[in-house]
Amino acid sequence: MKYYIIAGEASGDLHASNLMKALKEKDPNADFRFWGGDLMAAQGGQMVKHYRDLAFMGFLEVVQNLGTILKNIKFCKKDIASYKPDVLVLVDYPGFNLRIAKFAKSLGIRVVYYISPQLWAWKEGRVETIKKYVDDMMVILPFEKDFYQKHQVDAHFVGHPLLDAISDLQPVDAKLFKSENGLNQQPIIALLPGSREQEVVKMLELMLSVRTYFKDYQFVIAGAPSLPKSFYEQFVDEDVHFVSNKTYDLLRCSDAALVTSGTATLETALLNTPEVVCYRSSKISYEIAKRLVKHIKYISLVNLIMDREVVTELIQDDLNTTNLVKELNKILTGKERGIMLSDYTELRKKLGGKGASQHAADVILNIK
C-alpha cells in the first residue's frame, strides 16, 4: 500500500516513525511519503517537508505566519493528489490536518487519524469535522474513547505509543553516561525547555534562575532535534551542560527534571523521573487560550490521565524562581518524591501495556 503520513512536531515524528516500523512488518512493500522528521526519515520513504518548517507556537505566532501556513496547506493538497495514496494517516496537528482530511475525503482517499487532537480541552465542535471526514480515529488516552463515544464516534483505543518507545530502551549506566557526555559526577537536574526556538529561550531563562540554590547539582539541557547544537551554546558554561538526542538516557540518569508542558511531561513520568511542569506563553496567547479552552483542571498529561495532581504545574506568573526552588526541593529530598514515584506506577497501569504501534497498524490494515 501507499501511505501518506503527516506529523507536524517532534512527538508526532516519534510516534509516526514507530507506526511506520509496525506497518513495514505487516506490509513489507509499504511505500511512504510523509511530512515529519528525522525519525520518520530513518524508516525510509520520501520526506516532503520537515516539521521544523511547520511548527508555530501560540495564537499570535500563527497569525504572523498565516501566509506560510496557507501555502503549506495548498502544496500538501497538490502533493496528495499527485501521489494518490491508498490511505492518509494524520498524526495530531489538528489545525493543519483536519483541513487536509476534508480534501483527501473529497478525492475518495481513506483517512485515518492517529493520536486525537485534544478536543476534550477545546474546539469540541471539531468532532463534527472528524465524523464527516475521518474513517478511523485511533486514540491513545483511556478517557478519549469515552469522549468520542459521547459524540457517536466509535474510536479505537490502541494504547499509548510512549510505552512502546520506553519498553525498548536498553539499561543505562549513569556514571558512564556522565563521562561520555562531558559531565561531572554530580547529581543531575535535567532541563527540558521545549522544541521551538522562542519557547526554549524563554523557558531556559526561567529554569536556570534556580541554579545558585542547587550548587551540589549540575544542570543539563536536553537539546531538541529540531534545533542546532550552536543555538544552545549561549546557555552553556561550567555549571550548565547540554546533550543532544539523548533525552531518555538523560532523564533516567537525573534526580529531577524541569519540563515544559507537552508530551515530555508524560515521557518524564514514564521514565520514573520526578518533575515540575513549567508553562509560560505570551500574555496575548495565554489570555486567548484561557477563553477558548473548556474548563479543565490541568495542563499536563500526567495529571489529566490520573485526574488529580500528581506533578506540580507552574503556569504563567506562578512560574518564577521562588516557586521553582520550593517545588524542586520537595521532589529532590522531600517526602513528595516517594509519593510521586508511587503515583507514576499507577499511571503506567492506567495506560495499559505496550503495543500501540502494532494495534494502530492493524486498524490501518483492517486486521482484526
PDB file of C-alpha atoms in Angstrom, residues 5-188:
ATOM      1  CA  ILE A   5       1.604  10.477   6.648  1.00  0.00           C
ATOM      2  CA  ILE A   6       1.557  13.962   8.193  1.00  0.00           C
ATOM      3  CA  ALA A   7       3.216  14.685  11.568  1.00  0.00           C
ATOM      4  CA  GLY A   8       3.819  18.322  12.446  1.00  0.00           C
ATOM      5  CA  GLU A   9       6.036  18.212  15.542  1.00  0.00           C
ATOM      6  CA  ALA A  10       8.728  16.228  17.365  1.00  0.00           C
ATOM      7  CA  SER A  11       6.396  13.923  19.308  1.00  0.00           C
ATOM      8  CA  GLY A  12       4.446  13.154  16.130  1.00  0.00           C
ATOM      9  CA  ASP A  13       7.718  12.269  14.396  1.00  0.00           C
ATOM     10  CA  LEU A  14       8.487   9.754  17.162  1.00  0.00           C
ATOM     11  CA  HIS A  15       5.070   8.101  17.153  1.00  0.00           C
ATOM     12  CA  ALA A  16       4.728   8.103  13.364  1.00  0.00           C
ATOM     13  CA  SER A  17       8.173   6.500  12.986  1.00  0.00           C
ATOM     14  CA  ASN A  18       7.163   3.637  15.288  1.00  0.00           C
ATOM     15  CA  LEU A  19       3.915   3.258  13.349  1.00  0.00           C
ATOM     16  CA  MET A  20       5.873   3.093  10.070  1.00  0.00           C
ATOM     17  CA  LYS A  21       8.070   0.378  11.563  1.00  0.00           C
ATOM     18  CA  ALA A  22       4.976  -1.636  12.562  1.00  0.00           C
ATOM     19  CA  LEU A  23       3.394  -1.150   9.130  1.00  0.00           C
ATOM     20  CA  LYS A  24       6.538  -2.408   7.363  1.00  0.00           C
ATOM     21  CA  GLU A  25       6.420  -5.594   9.437  1.00  0.00           C
ATOM     22  CA  LYS A  26       2.868  -6.279   8.278  1.00  0.00           C
ATOM     23  CA  ASP A  27       3.217  -4.789   4.769  1.00  0.00           C
ATOM     24  CA  PRO A  28       6.830  -5.332   3.592  1.00  0.00           C
ATOM     25  CA  ASN A  29       6.215  -3.436   0.335  1.00  0.00           C
ATOM     26  CA  ALA A  30       4.864  -0.354   2.098  1.00  0.00           C
ATOM     27  CA  ASP A  31       5.556   2.900   0.226  1.00  0.00           C
ATOM     28  CA  PHE A  32       5.737   6.015   2.435  1.00  0.00           C
ATOM     29  CA  ARG A  33       5.529   9.697   1.580  1.00  0.00           C
ATOM     30  CA  PHE A  34       5.414  11.995   4.585  1.00  0.00           C
ATOM     31  CA  TRP A  35       5.689  15.306   6.382  1.00  0.00           C
ATOM     32  CA  GLY A  36       7.691  14.692   9.553  1.00  0.00           C
ATOM     33  CA  GLY A  37      11.194  14.456  10.939  1.00  0.00           C
ATOM     34  CA  ASP A  38      14.453  12.551  11.139  1.00  0.00           C
ATOM     35  CA  LEU A  39      12.974   9.532  12.942  1.00  0.00           C
ATOM     36  CA  MET A  40      10.426   9.003  10.181  1.00  0.00           C
ATOM     37  CA  ALA A  41      13.142   9.505   7.555  1.00  0.00           C
ATOM     38  CA  ALA A  42      15.143   6.709   9.182  1.00  0.00           C
ATOM     39  CA  GLN A  43      12.251   4.326   8.404  1.00  0.00           C
ATOM     40  CA  GLY A  44      12.513   5.048   4.679  1.00  0.00           C
ATOM     41  CA  GLY A  45      10.230   6.641   2.141  1.00  0.00           C
ATOM     42  CA  GLN A  46      10.164  10.201   0.809  1.00  0.00           C
ATOM     43  CA  MET A  47      10.071  13.227   3.128  1.00  0.00           C
ATOM     44  CA  VAL A  48       8.107  16.156   1.685  1.00  0.00           C
ATOM     45  CA  LYS A  49       8.717  18.712   4.468  1.00  0.00           C
ATOM     46  CA  HIS A  50      10.398  18.680   7.881  1.00  0.00           C
ATOM     47  CA  TYR A  51       8.247  19.520  10.893  1.00  0.00           C
ATOM     48  CA  ARG A  52      10.641  22.298  11.932  1.00  0.00           C
ATOM     49  CA  ASP A  53       9.262  24.288   8.969  1.00  0.00           C
ATOM     50  CA  LEU A  54       5.687  23.773  10.174  1.00  0.00           C
ATOM     51  CA  ALA A  55       5.712  24.445  13.924  1.00  0.00           C
ATOM     52  CA  PHE A  56       4.305  27.801  15.044  1.00  0.00           C
ATOM     53  CA  MET A  57       3.545  28.245  18.735  1.00  0.00           C
ATOM     54  CA  GLY A  58       0.664  30.322  20.122  1.00  0.00           C
ATOM     55  CA  PHE A  59      -2.178  32.308  18.547  1.00  0.00           C
ATOM     56  CA  LEU A  60      -0.128  35.421  17.818  1.00  0.00           C
ATOM     57  CA  GLU A  61       2.632  33.406  16.154  1.00  0.00           C
ATOM     58  CA  VAL A  62       0.115  31.547  13.961  1.00  0.00           C
ATOM     59  CA  VAL A  63      -1.390  34.852  12.782  1.00  0.00           C
ATOM     60  CA  GLN A  64       2.067  36.240  11.980  1.00  0.00           C
ATOM     61  CA  ASN A  65       2.897  33.154   9.880  1.00  0.00           C
ATOM     62  CA  LEU A  66      -0.519  32.649   8.301  1.00  0.00           C
ATOM     63  CA  GLY A  67       0.788  33.144   4.757  1.00  0.00           C
ATOM     64  CA  THR A  68       3.332  30.343   5.168  1.00  0.00           C
ATOM     65  CA  ILE A  69       0.754  28.023   6.722  1.00  0.00           C
ATOM     66  CA  LEU A  70      -1.736  28.559   3.878  1.00  0.00           C
ATOM     67  CA  LYS A  71       0.987  27.945   1.271  1.00  0.00           C
ATOM     68  CA  ASN A  72       1.878  24.678   3.032  1.00  0.00           C
ATOM     69  CA  ILE A  73      -1.758  23.551   3.013  1.00  0.00           C
ATOM     70  CA  LYS A  74      -2.104  24.330  -0.698  1.00  0.00           C
ATOM     71  CA  PHE A  75       1.128  22.498  -1.508  1.00  0.00           C
ATOM     72  CA  CYS A  76       0.135  19.493   0.615  1.00  0.00           C
ATOM     73  CA  LYS A  77      -3.194  19.099  -1.194  1.00  0.00           C
ATOM     74  CA  LYS A  78      -1.473  19.195  -4.562  1.00  0.00           C
ATOM     75  CA  ASP A  79       1.120  16.651  -3.408  1.00  0.00           C
ATOM     76  CA  ILE A  80      -1.515  14.219  -2.113  1.00  0.00           C
ATOM     77  CA  ALA A  81      -3.499  14.465  -5.362  1.00  0.00           C
ATOM     78  CA  SER A  82      -0.330  13.681  -7.317  1.00  0.00           C
ATOM     79  CA  TYR A  83       0.799  10.771  -5.079  1.00  0.00           C
ATOM     80  CA  LYS A  84      -2.659   9.120  -4.890  1.00  0.00           C
ATOM     81  CA  PRO A  85      -2.137   7.227  -1.582  1.00  0.00           C
ATOM     82  CA  ASP A  86      -4.230   4.255  -0.522  1.00  0.00           C
ATOM     83  CA  VAL A  87      -4.526   5.802   2.921  1.00  0.00           C
ATOM     84  CA  LEU A  88      -3.800   9.172   4.518  1.00  0.00           C
ATOM     85  CA  VAL A  89      -2.529   8.886   8.109  1.00  0.00           C
ATOM     86  CA  LEU A  90      -2.819  12.090  10.152  1.00  0.00           C
ATOM     87  CA  VAL A  91      -0.866  12.404  13.417  1.00  0.00           C
ATOM     88  CA  ASP A  92      -2.292  15.014  15.844  1.00  0.00           C
ATOM     89  CA  TYR A  93      -1.523  18.579  14.482  1.00  0.00           C
ATOM     90  CA  PRO A  94      -5.247  19.380  14.038  1.00  0.00           C
ATOM     91  CA  GLY A  95      -5.238  22.925  12.604  1.00  0.00           C
ATOM     92  CA  PHE A  96      -3.441  21.632   9.532  1.00  0.00           C
ATOM     93  CA  ASN A  97      -4.515  18.002   9.425  1.00  0.00           C
ATOM     94  CA  LEU A  98      -8.276  18.491   9.634  1.00  0.00           C
ATOM     95  CA  ARG A  99      -8.171  20.699   6.535  1.00  0.00           C
ATOM     96  CA  ILE A 100      -6.220  18.025   4.729  1.00  0.00           C
ATOM     97  CA  ALA A 101      -8.678  15.342   5.900  1.00  0.00           C
ATOM     98  CA  LYS A 102     -11.559  17.175   4.225  1.00  0.00           C
ATOM     99  CA  PHE A 103      -9.620  17.488   0.982  1.00  0.00           C
ATOM    100  CA  ALA A 104      -8.487  13.846   0.936  1.00  0.00           C
ATOM    101  CA  LYS A 105     -12.019  12.635   1.608  1.00  0.00           C
ATOM    102  CA  SER A 106     -13.239  14.632  -1.413  1.00  0.00           C
ATOM    103  CA  LEU A 107     -10.813  12.572  -3.531  1.00  0.00           C
ATOM    104  CA  GLY A 108     -12.123   9.311  -2.089  1.00  0.00           C
ATOM    105  CA  ILE A 109      -8.944   8.618  -0.121  1.00  0.00           C
ATOM    106  CA  ARG A 110      -9.326   6.690   3.144  1.00  0.00           C
ATOM    107  CA  VAL A 111      -8.473   8.947   6.109  1.00  0.00           C
ATOM    108  CA  VAL A 112      -7.082   7.567   9.364  1.00  0.00           C
ATOM    109  CA  TYR A 113      -6.290   9.771  12.371  1.00  0.00           C
ATOM    110  CA  TYR A 114      -3.650   8.522  14.808  1.00  0.00           C
ATOM    111  CA  ILE A 115      -3.408  10.404  18.119  1.00  0.00           C
ATOM    112  CA  SER A 116      -6.513  12.520  18.554  1.00  0.00           C
ATOM    113  CA  PRO A 117      -6.420  16.303  18.800  1.00  0.00           C
ATOM    114  CA  GLN A 118      -7.252  17.388  22.349  1.00  0.00           C
ATOM    115  CA  LEU A 119     -10.864  18.181  21.530  1.00  0.00           C
ATOM    116  CA  TRP A 120     -11.905  17.426  25.102  1.00  0.00           C
ATOM    117  CA  ALA A 121      -9.946  20.553  26.106  1.00  0.00           C
ATOM    118  CA  TRP A 122     -11.015  22.972  23.383  1.00  0.00           C
ATOM    119  CA  LYS A 123     -12.706  23.188  19.987  1.00  0.00           C
ATOM    120  CA  GLU A 124     -15.067  20.321  20.754  1.00  0.00           C
ATOM    121  CA  GLY A 125     -17.001  21.311  17.641  1.00  0.00           C
ATOM    122  CA  ARG A 126     -14.214  19.772  15.566  1.00  0.00           C
ATOM    123  CA  VAL A 127     -15.738  16.385  16.400  1.00  0.00           C
ATOM    124  CA  GLU A 128     -18.257  17.076  13.623  1.00  0.00           C
ATOM    125  CA  THR A 129     -15.396  17.506  11.139  1.00  0.00           C
ATOM    126  CA  ILE A 130     -13.932  14.194  12.289  1.00  0.00           C
ATOM    127  CA  LYS A 131     -17.305  12.459  11.908  1.00  0.00           C
ATOM    128  CA  LYS A 132     -17.555  13.710   8.310  1.00  0.00           C
ATOM    129  CA  TYR A 133     -14.030  13.251   7.031  1.00  0.00           C
ATOM    130  CA  VAL A 134     -12.183  10.672   9.175  1.00  0.00           C
ATOM    131  CA  ASP A 135     -12.801   6.966   8.585  1.00  0.00           C
ATOM    132  CA  ASP A 136     -10.920   5.652  11.626  1.00  0.00           C
ATOM    133  CA  MET A 137      -9.962   7.609  14.753  1.00  0.00           C
ATOM    134  CA  MET A 138      -7.299   5.999  16.955  1.00  0.00           C
ATOM    135  CA  VAL A 139      -6.881   7.384  20.486  1.00  0.00           C
ATOM    136  CA  ILE A 140      -4.041   6.865  22.956  1.00  0.00           C
ATOM    137  CA  LEU A 141      -5.530   8.137  26.223  1.00  0.00           C
ATOM    138  CA  PRO A 142      -8.096   5.990  28.087  1.00  0.00           C
ATOM    139  CA  PHE A 143     -10.664   8.757  28.619  1.00  0.00           C
ATOM    140  CA  GLU A 144     -10.662   9.784  24.930  1.00  0.00           C
ATOM    141  CA  LYS A 145     -12.648   6.715  23.817  1.00  0.00           C
ATOM    142  CA  ASP A 146     -15.482   7.724  26.169  1.00  0.00           C
ATOM    143  CA  PHE A 147     -15.293  11.312  24.892  1.00  0.00           C
ATOM    144  CA  TYR A 148     -15.777  10.168  21.289  1.00  0.00           C
ATOM    145  CA  GLN A 149     -18.469   7.662  22.263  1.00  0.00           C
ATOM    146  CA  LYS A 150     -20.434  10.590  23.699  1.00  0.00           C
ATOM    147  CA  HIS A 151     -20.324  12.125  20.205  1.00  0.00           C
ATOM    148  CA  GLN A 152     -21.325   8.881  18.418  1.00  0.00           C
ATOM    149  CA  VAL A 153     -17.815   8.236  17.103  1.00  0.00           C
ATOM    150  CA  ASP A 154     -16.538   4.678  17.577  1.00  0.00           C
ATOM    151  CA  ALA A 155     -12.854   5.435  18.242  1.00  0.00           C
ATOM    152  CA  HIS A 156     -10.196   2.731  18.635  1.00  0.00           C
ATOM    153  CA  PHE A 157      -8.197   2.862  21.896  1.00  0.00           C
ATOM    154  CA  VAL A 158      -4.805   1.485  20.856  1.00  0.00           C
ATOM    155  CA  GLY A 159      -2.777   2.296  23.988  1.00  0.00           C
ATOM    156  CA  HIS A 160      -0.050   4.892  24.365  1.00  0.00           C
ATOM    157  CA  PRO A 161       2.898   4.636  21.935  1.00  0.00           C
ATOM    158  CA  LEU A 162       5.321   6.032  24.515  1.00  0.00           C
ATOM    159  CA  LEU A 163       5.095   2.711  26.326  1.00  0.00           C
ATOM    160  CA  ASP A 164       6.482   1.072  23.183  1.00  0.00           C
ATOM    161  CA  ALA A 165       9.339   3.542  22.855  1.00  0.00           C
ATOM    162  CA  ILE A 166      10.301   3.248  26.515  1.00  0.00           C
ATOM    163  CA  SER A 167       9.987  -0.548  26.788  1.00  0.00           C
ATOM    164  CA  ASP A 168      12.611  -0.954  24.052  1.00  0.00           C
ATOM    165  CA  LEU A 169      15.280   1.045  25.908  1.00  0.00           C
ATOM    166  CA  GLN A 170      18.496  -0.649  26.958  1.00  0.00           C
ATOM    167  CA  PRO A 171      19.673  -0.127  30.589  1.00  0.00           C
ATOM    168  CA  VAL A 172      21.783   2.998  31.108  1.00  0.00           C
ATOM    169  CA  ASP A 173      24.817   3.361  33.376  1.00  0.00           C
ATOM    170  CA  ALA A 174      24.655   6.845  34.940  1.00  0.00           C
ATOM    171  CA  LYS A 175      28.384   7.061  35.673  1.00  0.00           C
ATOM    172  CA  LEU A 176      29.266   6.072  32.106  1.00  0.00           C
ATOM    173  CA  PHE A 177      26.628   8.416  30.639  1.00  0.00           C
ATOM    174  CA  LYS A 178      28.122  11.350  32.530  1.00  0.00           C
ATOM    175  CA  SER A 179      31.704  10.641  31.471  1.00  0.00           C
ATOM    176  CA  GLU A 180      30.773  10.029  27.816  1.00  0.00           C
ATOM    177  CA  ASN A 181      28.902  13.329  27.617  1.00  0.00           C
ATOM    178  CA  GLY A 182      31.463  15.553  29.297  1.00  0.00           C
ATOM    179  CA  LEU A 183      29.514  15.837  32.553  1.00  0.00           C
ATOM    180  CA  ASN A 184      30.921  15.723  36.071  1.00  0.00           C
ATOM    181  CA  GLN A 185      29.767  13.143  38.604  1.00  0.00           C
ATOM    182  CA  GLN A 186      27.406  15.475  40.500  1.00  0.00           C
ATOM    183  CA  PRO A 187      23.718  14.514  40.512  1.00  0.00           C
ATOM    184  CA  ILE A 188      21.753  15.926  37.557  1.00  0.00           C
TER     185      ILE A 188
END
